[in-house]
Short mmCIF file of C-alpha atoms in Angstrom, two decimals:
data_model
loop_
_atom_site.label_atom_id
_atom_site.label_comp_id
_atom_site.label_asym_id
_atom_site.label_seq_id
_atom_site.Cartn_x
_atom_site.Cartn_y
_atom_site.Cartn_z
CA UNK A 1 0.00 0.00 0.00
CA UNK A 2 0.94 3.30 -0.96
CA UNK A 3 2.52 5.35 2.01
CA UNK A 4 0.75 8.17 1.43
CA UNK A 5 -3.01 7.14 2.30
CA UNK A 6 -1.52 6.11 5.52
CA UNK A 7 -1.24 10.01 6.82
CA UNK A 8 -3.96 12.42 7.11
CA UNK A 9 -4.63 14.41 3.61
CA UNK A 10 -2.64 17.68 3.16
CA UNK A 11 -4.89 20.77 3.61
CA UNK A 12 -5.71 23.64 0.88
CA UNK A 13 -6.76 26.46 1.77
CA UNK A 14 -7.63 29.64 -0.83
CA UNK A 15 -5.07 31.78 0.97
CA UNK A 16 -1.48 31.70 1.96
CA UNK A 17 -0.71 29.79 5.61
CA UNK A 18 1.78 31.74 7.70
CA UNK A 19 1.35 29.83 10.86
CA UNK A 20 0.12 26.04 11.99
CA UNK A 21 -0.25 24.39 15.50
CA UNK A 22 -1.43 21.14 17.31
CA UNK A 23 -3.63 20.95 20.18
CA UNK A 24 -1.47 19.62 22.76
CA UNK A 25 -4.50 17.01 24.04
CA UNK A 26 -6.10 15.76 20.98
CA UNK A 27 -6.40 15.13 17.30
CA UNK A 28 -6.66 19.17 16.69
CA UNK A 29 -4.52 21.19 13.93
CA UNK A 30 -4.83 24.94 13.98
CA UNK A 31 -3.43 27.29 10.80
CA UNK A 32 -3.58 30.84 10.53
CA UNK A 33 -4.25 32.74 7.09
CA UNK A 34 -2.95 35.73 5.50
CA UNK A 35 -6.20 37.26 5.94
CA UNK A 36 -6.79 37.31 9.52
CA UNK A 37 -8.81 33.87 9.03
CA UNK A 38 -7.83 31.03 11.73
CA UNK A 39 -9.17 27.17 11.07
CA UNK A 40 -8.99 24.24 13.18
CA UNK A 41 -9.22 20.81 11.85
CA UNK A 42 -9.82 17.24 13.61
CA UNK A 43 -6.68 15.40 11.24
CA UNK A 44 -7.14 11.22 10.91
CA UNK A 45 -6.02 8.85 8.23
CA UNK A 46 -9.56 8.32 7.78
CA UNK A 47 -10.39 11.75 6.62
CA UNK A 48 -10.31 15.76 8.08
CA UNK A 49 -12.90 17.38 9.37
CA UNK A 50 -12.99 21.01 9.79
CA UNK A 51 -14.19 21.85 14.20
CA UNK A 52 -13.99 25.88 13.71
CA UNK A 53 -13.65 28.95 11.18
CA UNK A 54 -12.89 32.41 12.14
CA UNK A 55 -11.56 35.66 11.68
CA UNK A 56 -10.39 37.02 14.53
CA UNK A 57 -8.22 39.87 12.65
CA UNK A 58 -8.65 42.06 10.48
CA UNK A 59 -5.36 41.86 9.07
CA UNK A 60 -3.37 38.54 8.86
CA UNK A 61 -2.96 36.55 12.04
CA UNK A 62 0.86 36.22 11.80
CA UNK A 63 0.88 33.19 14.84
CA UNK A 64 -1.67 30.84 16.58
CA UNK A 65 -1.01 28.59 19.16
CA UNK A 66 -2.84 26.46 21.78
CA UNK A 67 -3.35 26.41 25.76
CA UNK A 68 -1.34 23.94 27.30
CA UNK A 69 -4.91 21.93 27.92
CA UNK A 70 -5.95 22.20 24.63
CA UNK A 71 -9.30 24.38 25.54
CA UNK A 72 -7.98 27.86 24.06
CA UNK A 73 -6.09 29.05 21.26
CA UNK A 74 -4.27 32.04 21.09
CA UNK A 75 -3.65 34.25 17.51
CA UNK A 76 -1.73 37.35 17.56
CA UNK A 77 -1.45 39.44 14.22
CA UNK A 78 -0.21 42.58 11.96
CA UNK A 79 -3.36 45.05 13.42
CA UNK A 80 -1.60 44.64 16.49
CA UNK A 81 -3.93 42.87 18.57
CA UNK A 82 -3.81 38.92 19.89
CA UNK A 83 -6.88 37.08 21.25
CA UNK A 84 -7.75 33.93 22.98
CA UNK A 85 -10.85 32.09 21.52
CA UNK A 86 -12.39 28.76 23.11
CA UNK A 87 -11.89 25.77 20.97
CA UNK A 88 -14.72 23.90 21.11
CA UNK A 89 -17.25 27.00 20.65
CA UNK A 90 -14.80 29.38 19.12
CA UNK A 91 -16.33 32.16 21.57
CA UNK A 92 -13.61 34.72 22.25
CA UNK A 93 -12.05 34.53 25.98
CA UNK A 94 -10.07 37.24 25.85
CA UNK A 95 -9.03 40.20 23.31
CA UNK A 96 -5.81 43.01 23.48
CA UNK A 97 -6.41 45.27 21.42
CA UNK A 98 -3.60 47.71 20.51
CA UNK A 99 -1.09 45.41 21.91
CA UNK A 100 2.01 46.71 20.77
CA UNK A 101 2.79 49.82 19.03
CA UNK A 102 4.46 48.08 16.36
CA UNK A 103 2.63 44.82 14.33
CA UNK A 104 2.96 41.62 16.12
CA UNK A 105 5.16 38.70 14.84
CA UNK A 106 4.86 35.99 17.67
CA UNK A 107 2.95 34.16 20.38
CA UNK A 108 3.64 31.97 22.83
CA UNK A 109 1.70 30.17 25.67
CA UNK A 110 3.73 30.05 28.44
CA UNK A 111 1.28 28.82 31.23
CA UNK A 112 -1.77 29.00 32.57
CA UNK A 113 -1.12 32.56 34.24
CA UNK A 114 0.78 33.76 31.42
CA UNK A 115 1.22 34.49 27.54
CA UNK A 116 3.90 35.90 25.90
CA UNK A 117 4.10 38.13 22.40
CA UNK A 118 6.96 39.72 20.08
CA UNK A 119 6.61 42.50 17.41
CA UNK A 120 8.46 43.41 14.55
CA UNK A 121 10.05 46.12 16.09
CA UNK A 122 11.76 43.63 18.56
CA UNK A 123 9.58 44.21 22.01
CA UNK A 124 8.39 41.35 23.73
CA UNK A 125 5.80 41.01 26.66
CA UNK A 126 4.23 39.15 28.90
CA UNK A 127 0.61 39.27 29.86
CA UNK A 128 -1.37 38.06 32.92
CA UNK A 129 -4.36 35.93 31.33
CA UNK A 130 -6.40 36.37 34.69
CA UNK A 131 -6.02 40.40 34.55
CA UNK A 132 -6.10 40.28 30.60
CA UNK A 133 -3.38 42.90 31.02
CA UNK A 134 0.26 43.46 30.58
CA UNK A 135 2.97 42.17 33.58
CA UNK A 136 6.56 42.96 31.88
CA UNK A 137 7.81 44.63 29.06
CA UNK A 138 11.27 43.98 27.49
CA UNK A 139 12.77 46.27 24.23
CA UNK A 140 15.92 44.53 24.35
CA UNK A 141 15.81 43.94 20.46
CA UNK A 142 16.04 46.96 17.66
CA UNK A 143 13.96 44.38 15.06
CA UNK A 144 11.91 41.55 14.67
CA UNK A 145 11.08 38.90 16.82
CA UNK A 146 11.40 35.87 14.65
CA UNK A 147 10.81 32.87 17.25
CA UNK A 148 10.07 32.00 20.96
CA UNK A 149 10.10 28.62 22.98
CA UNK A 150 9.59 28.36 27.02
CA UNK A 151 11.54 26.22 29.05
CA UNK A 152 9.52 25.23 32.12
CA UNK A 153 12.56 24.32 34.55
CA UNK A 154 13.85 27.05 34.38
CA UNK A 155 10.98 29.23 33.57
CA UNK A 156 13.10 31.26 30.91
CA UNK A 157 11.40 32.48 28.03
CA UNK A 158 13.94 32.40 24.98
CA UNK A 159 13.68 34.63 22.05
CA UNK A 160 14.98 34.89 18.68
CA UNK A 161 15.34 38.00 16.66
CA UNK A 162 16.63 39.69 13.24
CA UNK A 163 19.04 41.16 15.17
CA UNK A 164 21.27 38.73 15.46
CA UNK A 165 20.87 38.56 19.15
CA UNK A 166 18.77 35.47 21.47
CA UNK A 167 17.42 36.53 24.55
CA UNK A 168 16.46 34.78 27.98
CA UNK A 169 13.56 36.44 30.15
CA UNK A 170 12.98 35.00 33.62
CA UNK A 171 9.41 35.54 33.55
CA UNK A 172 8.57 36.44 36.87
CA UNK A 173 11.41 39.25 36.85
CA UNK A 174 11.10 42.61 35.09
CA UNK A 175 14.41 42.52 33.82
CA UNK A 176 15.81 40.35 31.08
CA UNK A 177 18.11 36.79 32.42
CA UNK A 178 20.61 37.50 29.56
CA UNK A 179 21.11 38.54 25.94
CA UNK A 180 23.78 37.30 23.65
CA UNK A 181 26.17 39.01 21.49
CA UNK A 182 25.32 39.86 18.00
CA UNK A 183 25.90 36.34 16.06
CA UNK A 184 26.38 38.63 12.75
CA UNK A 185 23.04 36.91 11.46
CA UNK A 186 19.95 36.97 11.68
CA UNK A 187 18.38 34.37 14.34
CA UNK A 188 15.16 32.82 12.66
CA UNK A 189 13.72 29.75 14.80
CA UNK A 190 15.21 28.46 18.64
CA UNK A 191 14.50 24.75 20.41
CA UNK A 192 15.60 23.68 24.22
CA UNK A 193 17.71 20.59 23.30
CA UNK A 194 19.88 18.30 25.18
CA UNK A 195 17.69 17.76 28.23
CA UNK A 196 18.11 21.94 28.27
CA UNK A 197 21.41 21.60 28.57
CA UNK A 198 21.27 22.99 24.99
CA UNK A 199 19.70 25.70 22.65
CA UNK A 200 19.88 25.60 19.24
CA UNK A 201 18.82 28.72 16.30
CA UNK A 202 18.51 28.98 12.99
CA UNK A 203 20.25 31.15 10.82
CA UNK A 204 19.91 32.85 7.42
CA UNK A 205 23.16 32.16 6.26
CA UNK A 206 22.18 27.86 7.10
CA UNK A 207 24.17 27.32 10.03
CA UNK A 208 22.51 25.40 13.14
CA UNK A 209 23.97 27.94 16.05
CA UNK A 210 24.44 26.17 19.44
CA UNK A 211 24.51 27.79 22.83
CA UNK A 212 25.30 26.06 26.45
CA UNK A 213 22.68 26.74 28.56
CA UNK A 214 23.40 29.34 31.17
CA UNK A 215 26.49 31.05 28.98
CA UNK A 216 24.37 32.81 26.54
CA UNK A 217 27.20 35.36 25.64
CA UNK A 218 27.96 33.40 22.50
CA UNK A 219 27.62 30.07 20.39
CA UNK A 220 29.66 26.89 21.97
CA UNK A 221 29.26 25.18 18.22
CA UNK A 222 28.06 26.21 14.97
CA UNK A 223 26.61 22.82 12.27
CA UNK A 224 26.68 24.35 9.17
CA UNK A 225 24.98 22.21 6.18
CA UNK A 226 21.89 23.90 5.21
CA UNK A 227 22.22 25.38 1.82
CA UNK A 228 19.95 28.27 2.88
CA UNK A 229 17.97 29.98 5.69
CA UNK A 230 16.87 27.45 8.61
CA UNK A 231 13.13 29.33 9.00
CA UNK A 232 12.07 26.69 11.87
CA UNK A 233 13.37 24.03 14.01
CA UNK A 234 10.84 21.55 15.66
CA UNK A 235 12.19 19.19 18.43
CA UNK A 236 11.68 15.42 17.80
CA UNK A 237 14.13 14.01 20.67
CA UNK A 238 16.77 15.34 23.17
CA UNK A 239 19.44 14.86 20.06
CA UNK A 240 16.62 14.87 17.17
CA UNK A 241 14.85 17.94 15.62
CA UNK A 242 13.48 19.10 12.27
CA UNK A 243 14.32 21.72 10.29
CA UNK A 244 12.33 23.84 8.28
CA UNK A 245 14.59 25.93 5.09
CA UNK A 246 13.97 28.17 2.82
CA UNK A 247 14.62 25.77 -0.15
CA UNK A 248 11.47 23.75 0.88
CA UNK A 249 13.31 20.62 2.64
CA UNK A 250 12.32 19.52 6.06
CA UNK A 251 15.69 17.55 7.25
CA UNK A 252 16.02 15.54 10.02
CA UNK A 253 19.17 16.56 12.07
CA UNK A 254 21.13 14.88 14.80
CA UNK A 255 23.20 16.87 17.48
CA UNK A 256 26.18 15.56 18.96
CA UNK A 257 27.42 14.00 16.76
CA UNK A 258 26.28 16.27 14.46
CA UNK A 259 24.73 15.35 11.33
CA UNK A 260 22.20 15.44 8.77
CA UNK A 261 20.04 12.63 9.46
CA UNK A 262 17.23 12.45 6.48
CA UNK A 263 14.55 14.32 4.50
CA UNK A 264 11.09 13.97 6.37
CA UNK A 265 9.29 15.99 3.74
CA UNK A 266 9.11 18.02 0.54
CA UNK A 267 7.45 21.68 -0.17
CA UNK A 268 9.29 21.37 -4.23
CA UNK A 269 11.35 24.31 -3.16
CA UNK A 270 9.10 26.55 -1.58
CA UNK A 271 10.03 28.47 1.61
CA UNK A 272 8.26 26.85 4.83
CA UNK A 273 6.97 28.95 7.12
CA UNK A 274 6.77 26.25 9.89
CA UNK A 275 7.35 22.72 11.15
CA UNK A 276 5.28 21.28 14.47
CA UNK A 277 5.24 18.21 15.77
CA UNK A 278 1.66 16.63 16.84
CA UNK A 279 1.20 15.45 20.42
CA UNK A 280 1.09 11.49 19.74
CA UNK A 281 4.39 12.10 18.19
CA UNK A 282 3.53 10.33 15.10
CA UNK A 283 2.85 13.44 12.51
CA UNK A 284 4.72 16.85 11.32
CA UNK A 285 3.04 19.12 9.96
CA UNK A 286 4.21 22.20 7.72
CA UNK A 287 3.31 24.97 5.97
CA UNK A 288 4.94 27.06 2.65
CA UNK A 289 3.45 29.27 0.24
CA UNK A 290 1.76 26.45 -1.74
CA UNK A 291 -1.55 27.32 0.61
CA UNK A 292 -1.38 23.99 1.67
CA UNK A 293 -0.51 22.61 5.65
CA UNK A 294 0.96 18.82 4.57
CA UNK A 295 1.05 16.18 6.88
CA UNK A 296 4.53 13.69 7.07
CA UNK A 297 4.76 10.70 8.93
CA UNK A 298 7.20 10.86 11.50
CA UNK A 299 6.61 7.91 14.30
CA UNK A 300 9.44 5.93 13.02
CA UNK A 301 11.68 8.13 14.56
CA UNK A 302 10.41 6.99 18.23
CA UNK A 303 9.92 3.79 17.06
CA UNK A 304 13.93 2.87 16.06
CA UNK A 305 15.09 5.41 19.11
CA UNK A 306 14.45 2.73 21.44
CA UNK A 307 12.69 3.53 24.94
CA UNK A 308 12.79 0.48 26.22
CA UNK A 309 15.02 -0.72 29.61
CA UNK A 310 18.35 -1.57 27.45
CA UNK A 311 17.78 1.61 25.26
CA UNK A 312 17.50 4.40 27.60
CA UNK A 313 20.25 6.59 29.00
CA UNK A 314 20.76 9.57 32.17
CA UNK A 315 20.35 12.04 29.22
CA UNK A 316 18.05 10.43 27.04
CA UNK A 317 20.47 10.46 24.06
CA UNK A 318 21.38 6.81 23.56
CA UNK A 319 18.13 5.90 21.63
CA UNK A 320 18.70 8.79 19.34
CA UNK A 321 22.77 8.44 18.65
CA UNK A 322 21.33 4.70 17.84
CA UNK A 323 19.92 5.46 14.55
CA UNK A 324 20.14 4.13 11.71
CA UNK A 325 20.80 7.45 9.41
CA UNK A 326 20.20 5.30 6.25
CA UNK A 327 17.39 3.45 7.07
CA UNK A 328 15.92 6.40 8.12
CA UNK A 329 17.13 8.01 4.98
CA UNK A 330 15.15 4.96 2.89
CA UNK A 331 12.15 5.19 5.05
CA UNK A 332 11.86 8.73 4.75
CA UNK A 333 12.03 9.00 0.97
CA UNK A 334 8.72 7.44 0.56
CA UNK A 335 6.95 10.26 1.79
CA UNK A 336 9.26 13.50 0.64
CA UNK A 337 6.72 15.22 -2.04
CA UNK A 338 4.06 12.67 -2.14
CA UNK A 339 1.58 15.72 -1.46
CA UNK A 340 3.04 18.25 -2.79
CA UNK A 341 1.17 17.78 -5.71
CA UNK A 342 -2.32 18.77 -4.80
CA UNK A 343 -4.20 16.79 -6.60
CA UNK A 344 -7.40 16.07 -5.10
CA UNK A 345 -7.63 12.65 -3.76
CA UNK A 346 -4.64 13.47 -1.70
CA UNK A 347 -5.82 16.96 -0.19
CA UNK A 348 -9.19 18.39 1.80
CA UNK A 349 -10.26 21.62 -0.05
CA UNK A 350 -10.77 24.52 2.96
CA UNK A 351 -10.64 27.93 3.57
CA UNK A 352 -13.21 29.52 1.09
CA UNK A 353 -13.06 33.14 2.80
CA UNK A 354 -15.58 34.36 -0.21
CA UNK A 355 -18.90 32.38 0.31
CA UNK A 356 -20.47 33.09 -2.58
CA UNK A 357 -17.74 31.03 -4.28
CA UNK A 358 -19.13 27.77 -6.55
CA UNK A 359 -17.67 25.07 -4.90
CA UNK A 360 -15.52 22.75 -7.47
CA UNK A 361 -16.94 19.85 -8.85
CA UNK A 362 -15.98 16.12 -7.36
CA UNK A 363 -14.57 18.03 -3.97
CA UNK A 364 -16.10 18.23 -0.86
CA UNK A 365 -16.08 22.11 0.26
CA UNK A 366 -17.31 22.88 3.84
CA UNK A 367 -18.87 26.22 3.86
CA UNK A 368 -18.51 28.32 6.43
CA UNK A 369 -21.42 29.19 8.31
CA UNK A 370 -24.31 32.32 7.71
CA UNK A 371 -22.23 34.64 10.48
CA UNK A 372 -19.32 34.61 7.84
CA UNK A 373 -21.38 35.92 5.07
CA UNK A 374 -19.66 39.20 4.07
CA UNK A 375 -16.70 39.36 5.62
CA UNK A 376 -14.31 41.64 4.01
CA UNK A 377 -10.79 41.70 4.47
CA UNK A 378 -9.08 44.77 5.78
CA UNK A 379 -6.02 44.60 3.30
CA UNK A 380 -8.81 45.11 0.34
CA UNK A 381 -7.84 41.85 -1.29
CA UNK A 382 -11.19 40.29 -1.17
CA UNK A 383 -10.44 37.46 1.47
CA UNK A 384 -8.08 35.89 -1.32
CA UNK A 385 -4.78 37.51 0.35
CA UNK A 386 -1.85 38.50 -2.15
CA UNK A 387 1.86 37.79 -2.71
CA UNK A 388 2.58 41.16 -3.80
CA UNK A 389 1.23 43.61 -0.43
CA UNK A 390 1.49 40.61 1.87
CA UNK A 391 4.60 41.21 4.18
CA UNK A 392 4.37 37.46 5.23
CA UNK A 393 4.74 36.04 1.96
CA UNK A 394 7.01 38.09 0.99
CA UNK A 395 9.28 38.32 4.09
CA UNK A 396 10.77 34.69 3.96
CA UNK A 397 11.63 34.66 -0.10
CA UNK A 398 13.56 38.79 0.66
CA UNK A 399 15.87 37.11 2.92
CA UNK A 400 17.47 35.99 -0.54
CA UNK A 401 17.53 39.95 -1.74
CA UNK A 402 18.79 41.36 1.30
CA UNK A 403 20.04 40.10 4.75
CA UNK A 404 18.84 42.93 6.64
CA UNK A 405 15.36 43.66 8.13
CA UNK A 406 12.32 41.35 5.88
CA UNK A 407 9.53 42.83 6.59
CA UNK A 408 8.01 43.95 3.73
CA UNK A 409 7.92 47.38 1.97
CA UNK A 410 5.17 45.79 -0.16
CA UNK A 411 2.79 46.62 2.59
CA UNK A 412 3.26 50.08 1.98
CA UNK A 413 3.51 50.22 -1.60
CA UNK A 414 0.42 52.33 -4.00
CA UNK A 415 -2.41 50.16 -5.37
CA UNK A 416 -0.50 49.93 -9.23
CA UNK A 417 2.52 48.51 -7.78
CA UNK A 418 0.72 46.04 -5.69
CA UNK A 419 -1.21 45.19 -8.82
CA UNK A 420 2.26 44.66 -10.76
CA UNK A 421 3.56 42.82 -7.68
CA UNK A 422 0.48 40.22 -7.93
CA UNK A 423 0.58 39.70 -11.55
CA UNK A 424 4.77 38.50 -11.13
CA UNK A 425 3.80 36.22 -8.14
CA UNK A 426 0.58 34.87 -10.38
CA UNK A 427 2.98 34.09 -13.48
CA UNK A 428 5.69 32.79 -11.29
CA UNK A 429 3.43 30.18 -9.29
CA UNK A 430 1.53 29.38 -12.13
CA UNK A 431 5.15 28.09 -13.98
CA UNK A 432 5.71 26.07 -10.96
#
């Protein structure tokens, strides 16, 4: 049997994805659309089905993530505002409105008491979710905030940023734990590896940069290898993560030793946005500019680390400096661009943000329901979203123009140039 009807179908929406989640307690997939729109899908073998539609923003909700329980999910997005919805009704919990001064970039659920958020001007805060209002602010960035992770033992909140720099918040102080020095690139995606003995970023230049937990003035190591950016990183094991690149790969890499592993999956050379591992450990999902979230099989991975008695170490590390690179390698190839195709027996059509739409013949189209009649978009794109005066599908593919600050110009550009703009991306995707 064909590998590929043994994983949930890939997703299509009619808009670009910039952000996907899982629900840390069940079957539950969340993505986030260019134009403020957020889905959540119940993901089987057997089929998808789509729980809740929404549009929170009114620009595009840049990140989405779930409650530690699984009962809320949080969005934050470019009109500045972030928002907790309940998942099962998709009632709204609680709303910030005018968050930050600048657009927001990232959110991250710390705990139950807390949430934390990033802007593209490089401030981060944290927010009391029982006050709904603000407990510290930090500006210790001059741009972006690219990527934030939590380590609970600690309680350190780690962030990334296009300033080269990672930072580490203590978040029950007011002052920041420690920043690094400038790594002379900019810092994309960050994971807690090594039992947190370890932190790992991405880099634009492709390099894996390693820190030692606790000396945060610089890298201890540096794993160069990726041929371009490194956009995400998604932990698998204490010595096993994912990474996400700008040339569409997801690759399987090993720490200490360090080494490139295999190729879990495929976007055909499109940028991804995002890699996340679900909670049963047994699927990835992604997202690129295809519109698509794709699902990958990944369970083998805990399957040949080996938990059992003889296979298990002090630091957890045996299992995974066990592998088998080119088994893995084999296994792995099965899957790598088996969706990417989206042809319709391997994909669930969603995200039809313009209801009066005809739904396509032989596909089964969920419509949204009668309180989503009407809803415009508030970038004046018609709910479709748009390459050309979209700042987050254009910020990941600039990083090849310039290594400075991505976010877009686009955004501010006249109506004739973002007409141009769209007509390029149109002719370029449509030669793909």
């Amino acid at each position: 049997m064909d590998d590929r009807a043994l994983r949930p179908k890939s997703l299509k929406f009619k808009e670009p994805v910039i952000d996907v989640a899982f629900s840390p307690a069940a079957n539950l997939v969340a993505s986030s659309l260019i134009t403020g729109h957020v889905f959540v899908h119940k993901y089987a073998v057997e089929g998808n089905q789509r729980q809740l539609r929404g549009k929170p923003h009114k620009k595009s909700c840049r990140s989405v993530c779930f409650s530690g329980d699984g009962q809320r999910l949080f969005t934050a997005s470019k009109d500045r505002s972030w928002q907790a919805m309940d998942v099962e009704t998709g009632a709204e919990a609680v709303r910030i409105a005018n968050a930050h001064e600048k657009p927001l970039n990232m959110i991250k659920f710390v705990n139950e008491q807390i949430v934390a958020t990033g802007d593209e001007a490089g401030s981060v805060k944290l927010w009391d979710v029982r006050q709904n209002k603000q407990a510290f602010a930090y500006s210790e960035h001059v741009d972006y905030i690219s990527d934030m992770v939590f380590h609970a033992p600690k309680r350190h909140l780690l962030a990334t940023s296009g300033d080269g720099c990672l930072s580490v918040y203590d978040v029950r102080k007011a002052k920041p734990f420690q920043v690094s020095a400038n790594q002379d690139d900019e810092l994309l995606s960050v994971a807690v590896m090594r039992s947190g003995t370890k932190v790992v970023v991405g880099e634009t230049d492709g390099v894996v940069g390693i820190f030692s937990y606790g000396q945060f003035g610089d890298v201890s190591d540096r794993f160069p290898g990726h041929p371009q950016s490194i956009d995400s990183i998604c932990k698998l094991t204490e010595d096993l993560c994912v990474t996400g690149s700008s040339d569409g790969l997801l690759r399987i890499v090993q720490l200490f030793p360090h080494k490139l592993v295999g190729v879990a999956g495929d976007h055909q050379a499109l940028p991804v946005e995002k890699v996340a591992l679900s909670y049963e450990q047994q699927w990835l999902a992604s997202c690129s500019h295809d519109h698509m979230v794709h699902f990958w099989d990944i369970g083998y991975i805990f399957e040949d680390g080996g938990s059992g008695e003889d296979g298990s170490s002090e630091d957890g590390a045996e299992g995974a400096d066990d592998l088998d690179a080119q088994a893995v390698a084999i296994r792995v190839s099965k899957d790598v661009g088996s969706s990417s195709d989206g042809s319709s027996s391997e994909v669930d059509i969603d995200g039809c943000s313009d209801i009066g739409e005809q739904k396509p013949v032989g596909l089964d189209v969920v419509e949204a329901s009668a309180a989503d009649e009407g809803a415009g978009d508030a970038d004046s794109d018609g709910g479709w979203g748009s390459w050309g005066d979209s700042s987050d599908g254009e910020r990941r593919a600039a990083k090849k123009k310039k290594p400075g600050k991505r976010k877009a110009q686009a955004e501010l550009a006249d109506p004739k140039q973002k007409q141009k703009q769209k007509q390029k991306k149109s002719a370029f995707f449509a030669g793909l």
